Amino acid sequence: MRTQVGIIGAGPAGLLLSRLLTLQGVDNVVLENRSREYVEARIRAGILEQHTVDTLTDAGLGDRLHREGLEHHGIYLQYPGTRHKLDFPELCGRTVWVYGQTEVTKDLIKAQLDGGPPLLFEVSDVTPEDVDSDSPRIRFTDAEGNPQVLECDVIAGTDGFHGPSRAVVQQGSPGRTWERTYPYAWLGVLADAAPATDELIYAWHPEGFGLYSMRSPTVSRLYLQVDPSEKIEDWSDDRIWDNLAKRFALDGWELTTGTITEKSVLPMRSFVSAPMRRGRLFLAGDAAHIVPPTGAKGLNLAVADVTLLASALVRLLTEGRTDLVDSYSDRALARVWRCTHFSWSMTSMLHRSGDDFDAELQLSQLRRVCSSEPAARELAENYTGLPLDV
């Protein structure tokens, strides 16, 4: 097999990269070790920055997003007795959209299989080789068990934290990794319950953080801060709803309940790996960085990565110019660290940990954001999405 760009991983990063390259006339093949059914069922993030929405729309993937997605003009910050709205258009002129990563993936796969470049599911033993040369290759075993070799000009590793690409990059350079594990987790639930709020609610509470989100006019997505050691089987539906009602409690407002259809405990951590390139192998998305979900940055960072990478690869493969691929890692990491800091700051401001001294510091910061236009604007600009080059 021969192509220009071999893409490892059919998550949103790999599929969007394939789409952007295809629109610019660059041949590519996408390899995925899971089945299509598994990939389309993965429950992940649901908040899309303005740039992400614009990128998907410009790539011809915005029809269902604009039809079924929910545009949001702000968020609520809450602490006991107070719920304050940050108006994003007023503060920074942008909005965000609620549209699940699962739905983004479905749209990308449908476009890929509808006359797009090859997308091979259920491959195994994927191994990037000769990435320091101008003729790298990917060895893999196809779904029928046959050994294959994909010859290419460039390899894109969009295969997540556990994929083979990051290890290859780290082995070939004096790379570094940074990691922060947070002392709490999220218990997340999907419920057949109409949202009782027009915007997302980020709630600080003495017993722990709560997030009220939604997936549609009839489905809510809610989260509770819990200890990482918590077992999901210890949380009955009634216990979950009781804790959610307590953390979102506000005079004159009532939580809408319903049937919980999915629940899980999600660990919280930050991870950054540098560089994001070795020779002709480039990393994007979770293969290079992970952020806690508080700042809604994971999927959006992946989209920013592949937008930068697509432009760089098009210039390399169609013009022979290396300036953008040479600067890709530094440019991407500058934005990654800015978003990692924002995710850390949101997480630190809203999650209960430490003693009462720490709690008063958190409340002081929340009051500052809710009363200061410059502080609120800083949060709004980061939340709705920074420029690609920061």
mmCIF file of C-alpha atoms in Angstrom:
data_model
loop_
_atom_site.group_PDB
_atom_site.id
_atom_site.type_symbol
_atom_site.label_atom_id
_atom_site.label_comp_id
_atom_site.label_asym_id
_atom_site.label_seq_id
_atom_site.Cartn_x
_atom_site.Cartn_y
_atom_site.Cartn_z
ATOM 1 C CA MET A 1 0.000 0.000 0.000
ATOM 2 C CA ARG A 2 1.167 3.548 -0.741
ATOM 3 C CA THR A 3 -0.154 6.933 0.337
ATOM 4 C CA GLN A 4 1.130 10.393 1.203
ATOM 5 C CA VAL A 5 0.005 10.526 4.847
ATOM 6 C CA GLY A 6 -0.566 7.471 7.018
ATOM 7 C CA ILE A 7 -2.845 8.361 9.940
ATOM 8 C CA ILE A 8 -2.871 6.117 13.015
ATOM 9 C CA GLY A 9 -6.129 6.455 14.961
ATOM 10 C CA ALA A 10 -9.707 7.157 13.867
ATOM 11 C CA GLY A 11 -10.781 9.412 16.683
ATOM 12 C CA PRO A 12 -11.878 12.975 15.892
ATOM 13 C CA ALA A 13 -8.251 14.128 15.493
ATOM 14 C CA GLY A 14 -7.301 11.513 12.909
ATOM 15 C CA LEU A 15 -10.562 11.685 11.002
ATOM 16 C CA LEU A 16 -10.591 15.481 10.847
ATOM 17 C CA LEU A 17 -6.961 15.530 9.735
ATOM 18 C CA SER A 18 -7.865 13.102 6.966
ATOM 19 C CA ARG A 19 -10.756 15.312 5.923
ATOM 20 C CA LEU A 20 -8.679 18.505 5.869
ATOM 21 C CA LEU A 21 -5.912 16.837 3.865
ATOM 22 C CA THR A 22 -8.364 15.319 1.401
ATOM 23 C CA LEU A 23 -9.943 18.710 0.736
ATOM 24 C CA GLN A 24 -6.455 19.980 -0.179
ATOM 25 C CA GLY A 25 -5.759 17.058 -2.523
ATOM 26 C CA VAL A 26 -3.392 15.140 -0.220
ATOM 27 C CA ASP A 27 -3.858 11.345 -0.250
ATOM 28 C CA ASN A 28 -4.110 9.575 3.090
ATOM 29 C CA VAL A 29 -5.128 6.337 4.780
ATOM 30 C CA VAL A 30 -6.549 6.048 8.311
ATOM 31 C CA LEU A 31 -5.859 2.984 10.480
ATOM 32 C CA GLU A 32 -7.931 2.183 13.588
ATOM 33 C CA ASN A 33 -7.524 -0.756 15.957
ATOM 34 C CA ARG A 34 -11.141 -0.701 17.179
ATOM 35 C CA SER A 35 -14.369 -1.488 15.365
ATOM 36 C CA ARG A 36 -16.542 1.207 13.849
ATOM 37 C CA GLU A 37 -19.261 0.429 16.414
ATOM 38 C CA TYR A 38 -16.841 0.903 19.305
ATOM 39 C CA VAL A 39 -15.452 4.180 17.954
ATOM 40 C CA GLU A 40 -18.913 5.640 17.363
ATOM 41 C CA ALA A 41 -20.106 4.679 20.858
ATOM 42 C CA ARG A 42 -17.302 6.260 22.910
ATOM 43 C CA ILE A 43 -18.765 8.883 25.263
ATOM 44 C CA ARG A 44 -16.456 11.883 25.468
ATOM 45 C CA ALA A 45 -16.533 15.679 25.591
ATOM 46 C CA GLY A 46 -19.460 17.767 24.452
ATOM 47 C CA ILE A 47 -18.383 21.424 24.328
ATOM 48 C CA LEU A 48 -17.117 22.819 21.023
ATOM 49 C CA GLU A 49 -15.207 26.096 20.836
ATOM 50 C CA GLN A 50 -16.101 28.614 18.154
ATOM 51 C CA HIS A 51 -13.000 27.651 16.164
ATOM 52 C CA THR A 52 -13.938 23.975 16.259
ATOM 53 C CA VAL A 53 -17.442 24.709 14.980
ATOM 54 C CA ASP A 54 -16.053 26.931 12.215
ATOM 55 C CA THR A 55 -13.490 24.296 11.198
ATOM 56 C CA LEU A 56 -16.070 21.498 11.021
ATOM 57 C CA THR A 57 -18.477 23.726 9.095
ATOM 58 C CA ASP A 58 -15.832 24.816 6.581
ATOM 59 C CA ALA A 59 -14.928 21.145 6.077
ATOM 60 C CA GLY A 60 -18.529 20.350 5.087
ATOM 61 C CA LEU A 61 -19.366 18.684 8.398
ATOM 62 C CA GLY A 62 -21.632 21.283 9.957
ATOM 63 C CA ASP A 63 -25.122 20.372 8.747
ATOM 64 C CA ARG A 64 -26.159 18.075 11.601
ATOM 65 C CA LEU A 65 -24.131 20.075 14.119
ATOM 66 C CA HIS A 66 -26.080 23.241 13.314
ATOM 67 C CA ARG A 67 -29.352 21.330 13.144
ATOM 68 C CA GLU A 68 -29.048 19.298 16.352
ATOM 69 C CA GLY A 69 -26.318 21.047 18.347
ATOM 70 C CA LEU A 70 -27.112 23.583 21.051
ATOM 71 C CA GLU A 71 -25.462 26.996 20.797
ATOM 72 C CA HIS A 72 -24.633 28.434 24.215
ATOM 73 C CA HIS A 73 -23.972 32.064 24.986
ATOM 74 C CA GLY A 74 -22.359 31.630 28.394
ATOM 75 C CA ILE A 75 -22.054 29.603 31.557
ATOM 76 C CA TYR A 76 -23.221 29.992 35.139
ATOM 77 C CA LEU A 77 -20.738 30.051 37.995
ATOM 78 C CA GLN A 78 -22.371 29.047 41.260
ATOM 79 C CA TYR A 79 -21.411 29.013 44.918
ATOM 80 C CA PRO A 80 -23.807 28.797 47.887
ATOM 81 C CA GLY A 81 -26.525 31.406 47.514
ATOM 82 C CA THR A 82 -25.238 32.786 44.192
ATOM 83 C CA ARG A 83 -25.554 31.792 40.539
ATOM 84 C CA HIS A 84 -23.913 34.286 38.164
ATOM 85 C CA LYS A 85 -24.020 34.185 34.367
ATOM 86 C CA LEU A 86 -20.993 34.997 32.237
ATOM 87 C CA ASP A 87 -22.288 36.325 28.903
ATOM 88 C CA PHE A 88 -19.740 35.210 26.307
ATOM 89 C CA PRO A 89 -20.870 37.334 23.318
ATOM 90 C CA GLU A 90 -20.880 40.402 25.538
ATOM 91 C CA LEU A 91 -17.472 39.595 27.023
ATOM 92 C CA CYS A 92 -15.567 38.343 23.962
ATOM 93 C CA GLY A 93 -17.914 38.162 20.974
ATOM 94 C CA ARG A 94 -17.954 34.345 20.716
ATOM 95 C CA THR A 95 -20.143 31.396 21.687
ATOM 96 C CA VAL A 96 -19.710 27.659 22.243
ATOM 97 C CA TRP A 97 -21.794 24.696 21.128
ATOM 98 C CA VAL A 98 -22.950 21.581 22.943
ATOM 99 C CA TYR A 99 -22.561 18.684 20.503
ATOM 100 C CA GLY A 100 -21.150 15.409 21.766
ATOM 101 C CA GLN A 101 -17.805 14.104 20.567
ATOM 102 C CA THR A 102 -19.658 10.891 19.723
ATOM 103 C CA GLU A 103 -21.749 12.827 17.206
ATOM 104 C CA VAL A 104 -18.699 14.594 15.758
ATOM 105 C CA THR A 105 -17.087 11.179 15.251
ATOM 106 C CA LYS A 106 -20.191 9.789 13.536
ATOM 107 C CA ASP A 107 -20.265 12.747 11.153
ATOM 108 C CA LEU A 108 -16.577 12.321 10.338
ATOM 109 C CA ILE A 109 -16.863 8.569 9.750
ATOM 110 C CA LYS A 110 -19.904 9.008 7.513
ATOM 111 C CA ALA A 111 -18.034 11.564 5.396
ATOM 112 C CA GLN A 112 -14.972 9.303 5.272
ATOM 113 C CA LEU A 113 -16.894 6.242 4.120
ATOM 114 C CA ASP A 114 -18.939 8.253 1.619
ATOM 115 C CA GLY A 115 -16.267 8.406 -1.056
ATOM 116 C CA GLY A 116 -13.426 9.541 1.179
ATOM 117 C CA PRO A 117 -9.948 8.033 1.576
ATOM 118 C CA PRO A 118 -9.484 4.515 2.990
ATOM 119 C CA LEU A 119 -10.470 3.985 6.628
ATOM 120 C CA LEU A 120 -9.455 0.553 7.949
ATOM 121 C CA PHE A 121 -10.997 -0.636 11.206
ATOM 122 C CA GLU A 122 -9.869 -3.453 13.528
ATOM 123 C CA VAL A 123 -6.225 -3.422 12.513
ATOM 124 C CA SER A 124 -3.604 -4.625 15.006
ATOM 125 C CA ASP A 125 0.147 -4.652 15.702
ATOM 126 C CA VAL A 126 0.484 -1.117 14.321
ATOM 127 C CA THR A 127 4.148 -0.076 14.213
ATOM 128 C CA PRO A 128 5.584 3.138 12.722
ATOM 129 C CA GLU A 129 9.025 2.537 11.163
ATOM 130 C CA ASP A 130 11.845 4.580 9.610
ATOM 131 C CA VAL A 131 10.292 7.821 10.818
ATOM 132 C CA ASP A 132 13.667 9.581 10.687
ATOM 133 C CA SER A 133 13.867 9.018 6.923
ATOM 134 C CA ASP A 134 11.937 10.608 4.064
ATOM 135 C CA SER A 135 10.157 7.286 3.449
ATOM 136 C CA PRO A 136 8.509 6.125 6.674
ATOM 137 C CA ARG A 137 6.149 3.161 6.779
ATOM 138 C CA ILE A 138 3.517 1.649 9.028
ATOM 139 C CA ARG A 139 3.423 -2.106 9.578
ATOM 140 C CA PHE A 140 0.112 -3.545 10.728
ATOM 141 C CA THR A 141 -2.145 -6.562 10.556
ATOM 142 C CA ASP A 142 -5.481 -6.035 8.838
ATOM 143 C CA ALA A 143 -8.877 -7.183 10.098
ATOM 144 C CA GLU A 144 -8.513 -10.498 8.263
ATOM 145 C CA GLY A 145 -5.184 -11.227 9.957
ATOM 146 C CA ASN A 146 -2.960 -10.420 6.978
ATOM 147 C CA PRO A 147 0.344 -8.545 7.553
ATOM 148 C CA GLN A 148 0.438 -5.243 5.662
ATOM 149 C CA VAL A 149 2.879 -2.401 5.038
ATOM 150 C CA LEU A 150 1.708 1.149 4.356
ATOM 151 C CA GLU A 151 4.441 3.187 2.653
ATOM 152 C CA CYS A 152 4.005 6.934 3.076
ATOM 153 C CA ASP A 153 5.702 10.322 3.084
ATOM 154 C CA VAL A 154 4.481 11.310 6.542
ATOM 155 C CA ILE A 155 2.898 9.569 9.537
ATOM 156 C CA ALA A 156 0.390 11.296 11.834
ATOM 157 C CA GLY A 157 0.008 9.755 15.278
ATOM 158 C CA THR A 158 -3.516 10.555 16.430
ATOM 159 C CA ASP A 159 -3.797 7.296 18.366
ATOM 160 C CA GLY A 160 -4.304 8.559 21.903
ATOM 161 C CA PHE A 161 -2.335 8.129 25.105
ATOM 162 C CA HIS A 162 -1.986 4.340 24.790
ATOM 163 C CA GLY A 163 -1.148 4.210 21.067
ATOM 164 C CA PRO A 164 2.303 3.375 19.661
ATOM 165 C CA SER A 165 3.125 6.785 18.165
ATOM 166 C CA ARG A 166 4.099 8.751 21.278
ATOM 167 C CA ALA A 167 6.550 6.057 22.401
ATOM 168 C CA VAL A 168 8.305 6.212 19.025
ATOM 169 C CA VAL A 169 8.628 10.001 19.263
ATOM 170 C CA GLN A 170 9.934 9.823 22.829
ATOM 171 C CA GLN A 171 12.518 7.169 21.936
ATOM 172 C CA GLY A 172 14.095 9.294 19.250
ATOM 173 C CA SER A 173 14.656 12.582 21.018
ATOM 174 C CA PRO A 174 15.483 14.059 24.422
ATOM 175 C CA GLY A 175 11.780 14.452 25.042
ATOM 176 C CA ARG A 176 10.007 15.317 28.258
ATOM 177 C CA THR A 177 6.678 14.539 29.819
ATOM 178 C CA TRP A 178 4.798 16.433 32.513
ATOM 179 C CA GLU A 179 1.922 14.992 34.508
ATOM 180 C CA ARG A 180 -0.425 16.146 37.249
ATOM 181 C CA THR A 181 -2.858 13.708 38.864
ATOM 182 C CA TYR A 182 -5.676 15.412 40.744
ATOM 183 C CA PRO A 183 -6.925 14.065 44.105
ATOM 184 C CA TYR A 184 -10.505 13.750 42.890
ATOM 185 C CA ALA A 185 -12.563 12.254 40.076
ATOM 186 C CA TRP A 186 -15.870 12.919 38.347
ATOM 187 C CA LEU A 187 -18.881 10.679 38.621
ATOM 188 C CA GLY A 188 -20.626 11.357 35.317
ATOM 189 C CA VAL A 189 -24.172 10.422 34.381
ATOM 190 C CA LEU A 190 -26.275 10.638 31.245
ATOM 191 C CA ALA A 191 -29.964 11.002 32.042
ATOM 192 C CA ASP A 192 -33.230 11.162 30.139
ATOM 193 C CA ALA A 193 -34.135 14.431 31.821
ATOM 194 C CA ALA A 194 -34.894 17.751 30.183
ATOM 195 C CA PRO A 195 -32.236 20.307 31.226
ATOM 196 C CA ALA A 196 -33.472 22.645 33.941
ATOM 197 C CA THR A 197 -31.047 25.356 32.841
ATOM 198 C CA ASP A 198 -30.387 27.297 29.653
ATOM 199 C CA GLU A 199 -26.598 27.295 30.156
ATOM 200 C CA LEU A 200 -24.074 24.993 31.799
ATOM 201 C CA ILE A 201 -23.722 25.383 35.566
ATOM 202 C CA TYR A 202 -20.303 25.104 37.215
ATOM 203 C CA ALA A 203 -21.057 24.796 40.927
ATOM 204 C CA TRP A 204 -18.674 25.101 43.876
ATOM 205 C CA HIS A 205 -20.089 23.412 46.967
ATOM 206 C CA PRO A 206 -18.588 22.550 50.379
ATOM 207 C CA GLU A 207 -19.135 18.864 49.601
ATOM 208 C CA GLY A 208 -17.603 19.024 46.138
ATOM 209 C CA PHE A 209 -17.925 20.363 42.606
ATOM 210 C CA GLY A 210 -20.946 19.770 40.379
ATOM 211 C CA LEU A 211 -21.375 20.367 36.645
ATOM 212 C CA TYR A 212 -24.761 20.574 34.942
ATOM 213 C CA SER A 213 -24.450 20.050 31.189
ATOM 214 C CA MET A 214 -26.731 18.682 28.488
ATOM 215 C CA ARG A 215 -26.688 16.758 25.219
ATOM 216 C CA SER A 216 -30.104 17.679 23.806
ATOM 217 C CA PRO A 217 -33.401 19.280 24.871
ATOM 218 C CA THR A 218 -34.328 15.942 26.488
ATOM 219 C CA VAL A 219 -30.973 14.575 27.722
ATOM 220 C CA SER A 220 -28.840 15.968 30.560
ATOM 221 C CA ARG A 221 -25.183 15.251 31.276
ATOM 222 C CA LEU A 222 -24.249 15.802 34.931
ATOM 223 C CA TYR A 223 -21.124 15.365 37.029
ATOM 224 C CA LEU A 224 -20.241 15.114 40.706
ATOM 225 C CA GLN A 225 -16.822 15.466 42.288
ATOM 226 C CA VAL A 226 -15.984 12.210 44.086
ATOM 227 C CA ASP A 227 -12.932 10.482 45.511
ATOM 228 C CA PRO A 228 -10.970 8.564 42.845
ATOM 229 C CA SER A 229 -11.436 5.359 44.876
ATOM 230 C CA GLU A 230 -15.234 5.499 44.617
ATOM 231 C CA LYS A 231 -16.925 2.440 43.087
ATOM 232 C CA ILE A 232 -19.723 3.192 40.663
ATOM 233 C CA GLU A 233 -21.808 0.309 42.044
ATOM 234 C CA ASP A 234 -21.951 2.146 45.396
ATOM 235 C CA TRP A 235 -23.828 5.013 43.781
ATOM 236 C CA SER A 236 -27.512 4.261 43.368
ATOM 237 C CA ASP A 237 -29.598 6.519 41.158
ATOM 238 C CA ASP A 238 -31.297 7.988 44.227
ATOM 239 C CA ARG A 239 -27.952 8.759 45.857
ATOM 240 C CA ILE A 240 -26.755 10.474 42.694
ATOM 241 C CA TRP A 241 -29.861 12.630 42.340
ATOM 242 C CA ASP A 242 -29.777 13.558 46.043
ATOM 243 C CA ASN A 243 -26.171 14.742 45.773
ATOM 244 C CA LEU A 244 -26.821 16.629 42.540
ATOM 245 C CA ALA A 245 -29.822 18.389 44.093
ATOM 246 C CA LYS A 246 -27.722 19.413 47.084
ATOM 247 C CA ARG A 247 -24.803 20.790 45.056
ATOM 248 C CA PHE A 248 -26.992 22.746 42.621
ATOM 249 C CA ALA A 249 -29.457 23.945 45.272
ATOM 250 C CA LEU A 250 -30.671 27.523 44.778
ATOM 251 C CA ASP A 251 -33.783 29.254 46.038
ATOM 252 C CA GLY A 252 -36.518 29.255 43.384
ATOM 253 C CA TRP A 253 -34.811 26.623 41.197
ATOM 254 C CA GLU A 254 -35.422 22.888 41.035
ATOM 255 C CA LEU A 255 -33.390 20.039 39.531
ATOM 256 C CA THR A 256 -35.116 17.956 36.839
ATOM 257 C CA THR A 257 -34.662 14.218 37.367
ATOM 258 C CA GLY A 258 -35.159 11.243 35.060
ATOM 259 C CA THR A 259 -33.867 7.816 34.124
ATOM 260 C CA ILE A 260 -30.084 7.521 34.321
ATOM 261 C CA THR A 261 -28.900 5.641 31.225
ATOM 262 C CA GLU A 262 -25.125 5.704 31.748
ATOM 263 C CA LYS A 263 -22.790 6.366 34.656
ATOM 264 C CA SER A 264 -19.051 6.115 35.218
ATOM 265 C CA VAL A 265 -16.193 7.459 37.333
ATOM 266 C CA LEU A 266 -13.678 9.547 35.383
ATOM 267 C CA PRO A 267 -10.136 10.205 36.675
ATOM 268 C CA MET A 268 -8.757 13.737 36.500
ATOM 269 C CA ARG A 269 -5.255 14.452 35.250
ATOM 270 C CA SER A 270 -3.102 16.649 33.056
ATOM 271 C CA PHE A 271 -0.398 15.257 30.777
ATOM 272 C CA VAL A 272 1.872 16.917 28.201
ATOM 273 C CA SER A 273 4.516 15.229 26.062
ATOM 274 C CA ALA A 274 7.127 17.149 24.077
ATOM 275 C CA PRO A 275 8.188 17.350 21.338
ATOM 276 C CA MET A 276 5.194 16.539 19.150
ATOM 277 C CA ARG A 277 7.385 15.458 16.253
ATOM 278 C CA ARG A 278 10.148 13.033 15.389
ATOM 279 C CA GLY A 279 11.328 13.191 11.783
ATOM 280 C CA ARG A 280 8.320 12.402 9.610
ATOM 281 C CA LEU A 281 6.112 11.316 12.553
ATOM 282 C CA PHE A 282 3.832 13.997 14.033
ATOM 283 C CA LEU A 283 1.625 13.720 17.127
ATOM 284 C CA ALA A 284 -1.773 15.367 17.606
ATOM 285 C CA GLY A 285 -4.531 15.194 20.194
ATOM 286 C CA ASP A 286 -4.422 12.831 23.176
ATOM 287 C CA ALA A 287 -1.250 11.207 21.854
ATOM 288 C CA ALA A 288 0.561 14.337 23.051
ATOM 289 C CA HIS A 289 -1.589 15.869 25.791
ATOM 290 C CA ILE A 290 -4.503 15.276 28.141
ATOM 291 C CA VAL A 291 -6.364 17.884 30.188
ATOM 292 C CA PRO A 292 -8.996 17.550 32.918
ATOM 293 C CA PRO A 293 -12.461 18.122 31.443
ATOM 294 C CA THR A 294 -13.283 21.154 33.597
ATOM 295 C CA GLY A 295 -12.157 23.629 30.941
ATOM 296 C CA ALA A 296 -13.739 21.722 28.000
ATOM 297 C CA LYS A 297 -10.452 21.683 26.108
ATOM 298 C CA GLY A 298 -9.651 18.067 25.161
ATOM 299 C CA LEU A 299 -11.460 17.737 21.837
ATOM 300 C CA ASN A 300 -10.868 21.389 20.975
ATOM 301 C CA LEU A 301 -7.123 21.038 21.483
ATOM 302 C CA ALA A 302 -7.130 18.052 19.137
ATOM 303 C CA VAL A 303 -8.937 20.089 16.484
ATOM 304 C CA ALA A 304 -6.441 22.936 16.887
ATOM 305 C CA ASP A 305 -3.533 20.498 16.555
ATOM 306 C CA VAL A 306 -4.760 18.931 13.338
ATOM 307 C CA THR A 307 -5.704 22.294 11.846
ATOM 308 C CA LEU A 308 -2.109 23.431 12.319
ATOM 309 C CA LEU A 309 -0.761 20.063 11.185
ATOM 310 C CA ALA A 310 -2.911 19.887 8.053
ATOM 311 C CA SER A 311 -1.645 23.273 6.855
ATOM 312 C CA ALA A 312 1.939 22.255 7.572
ATOM 313 C CA LEU A 313 1.654 18.928 5.759
ATOM 314 C CA VAL A 314 -0.051 20.453 2.725
ATOM 315 C CA ARG A 315 2.781 22.952 2.398
ATOM 316 C CA LEU A 316 5.386 20.203 2.791
ATOM 317 C CA LEU A 317 3.815 17.738 0.373
ATOM 318 C CA THR A 318 2.597 20.132 -2.321
ATOM 319 C CA GLU A 319 5.269 22.863 -2.195
ATOM 320 C CA GLY A 320 8.225 21.098 -0.605
ATOM 321 C CA ARG A 321 8.478 23.816 2.056
ATOM 322 C CA THR A 322 9.392 22.762 5.599
ATOM 323 C CA ASP A 323 8.820 25.960 7.567
ATOM 324 C CA LEU A 324 5.442 24.990 9.013
ATOM 325 C CA VAL A 325 6.323 21.384 9.821
ATOM 326 C CA ASP A 326 9.529 22.596 11.491
ATOM 327 C CA SER A 327 7.571 24.995 13.716
ATOM 328 C CA TYR A 328 4.551 22.702 14.262
ATOM 329 C CA SER A 329 5.587 21.254 17.624
ATOM 330 C CA ASP A 330 6.463 24.608 19.199
ATOM 331 C CA ARG A 331 3.331 26.314 17.868
ATOM 332 C CA ALA A 332 1.039 23.508 18.980
ATOM 333 C CA LEU A 333 2.655 23.231 22.416
ATOM 334 C CA ALA A 334 2.326 26.965 23.062
ATOM 335 C CA ARG A 335 -1.441 26.593 22.764
ATOM 336 C CA VAL A 336 -1.445 23.288 24.632
ATOM 337 C CA TRP A 337 0.229 24.850 27.665
ATOM 338 C CA ARG A 338 -2.101 27.850 27.633
ATOM 339 C CA CYS A 339 -5.130 25.537 27.578
ATOM 340 C CA THR A 340 -3.546 23.253 30.168
ATOM 341 C CA HIS A 341 -3.175 26.244 32.452
ATOM 342 C CA PHE A 342 -6.792 27.280 31.902
ATOM 343 C CA SER A 343 -7.999 23.746 32.619
ATOM 344 C CA TRP A 344 -5.881 23.658 35.772
ATOM 345 C CA SER A 345 -7.180 27.045 36.918
ATOM 346 C CA MET A 346 -10.843 26.074 36.413
ATOM 347 C CA THR A 347 -10.254 22.751 38.141
ATOM 348 C CA SER A 348 -8.428 24.340 41.070
ATOM 349 C CA MET A 349 -11.033 27.076 41.517
ATOM 350 C CA LEU A 350 -14.046 24.777 41.582
ATOM 351 C CA HIS A 351 -13.056 21.472 43.218
ATOM 352 C CA ARG A 352 -13.009 21.115 46.980
ATOM 353 C CA SER A 353 -9.699 19.942 48.383
ATOM 354 C CA GLY A 354 -7.477 21.006 51.228
ATOM 355 C CA ASP A 355 -8.797 22.814 54.290
ATOM 356 C CA ASP A 356 -11.117 25.739 54.981
ATOM 357 C CA PHE A 357 -8.327 28.181 54.112
ATOM 358 C CA ASP A 358 -8.256 26.752 50.588
ATOM 359 C CA ALA A 359 -12.048 26.964 50.414
ATOM 360 C CA GLU A 360 -11.996 30.684 51.220
ATOM 361 C CA LEU A 361 -9.366 31.258 48.526
ATOM 362 C CA GLN A 362 -11.594 29.502 45.981
ATOM 363 C CA LEU A 363 -14.636 31.544 47.002
ATOM 364 C CA SER A 364 -12.598 34.732 46.777
ATOM 365 C CA GLN A 365 -11.583 33.869 43.220
ATOM 366 C CA LEU A 366 -15.162 32.996 42.245
ATOM 367 C CA ARG A 367 -16.406 36.310 43.630
ATOM 368 C CA ARG A 368 -13.677 38.088 41.687
ATOM 369 C CA VAL A 369 -14.671 36.472 38.378
ATOM 370 C CA CYS A 370 -18.348 37.197 39.038
ATOM 371 C CA SER A 371 -17.779 40.871 39.899
ATOM 372 C CA SER A 372 -14.876 41.931 37.658
ATOM 373 C CA GLU A 373 -15.358 42.387 33.922
ATOM 374 C CA PRO A 374 -11.626 41.899 33.122
ATOM 375 C CA ALA A 375 -11.547 38.669 35.152
ATOM 376 C CA ALA A 376 -14.750 37.446 33.532
ATOM 377 C CA ARG A 377 -13.444 38.346 30.067
ATOM 378 C CA GLU A 378 -10.235 36.380 30.663
ATOM 379 C CA LEU A 379 -12.273 33.282 31.515
ATOM 380 C CA ALA A 380 -14.627 33.803 28.563
ATOM 381 C CA GLU A 381 -11.794 34.244 26.055
ATOM 382 C CA ASN A 382 -10.099 31.041 27.192
ATOM 383 C CA TYR A 383 -13.338 29.057 27.416
ATOM 384 C CA THR A 384 -14.606 29.971 23.948
ATOM 385 C CA GLY A 385 -11.239 29.356 22.337
ATOM 386 C CA LEU A 386 -7.930 31.118 21.817
ATOM 387 C CA PRO A 387 -6.340 31.782 18.406
ATOM 388 C CA LEU A 388 -4.443 28.887 16.847
ATOM 389 C CA ASP A 389 -1.165 30.752 17.278
ATOM 390 C CA VAL A 390 -0.878 32.103 20.813
#
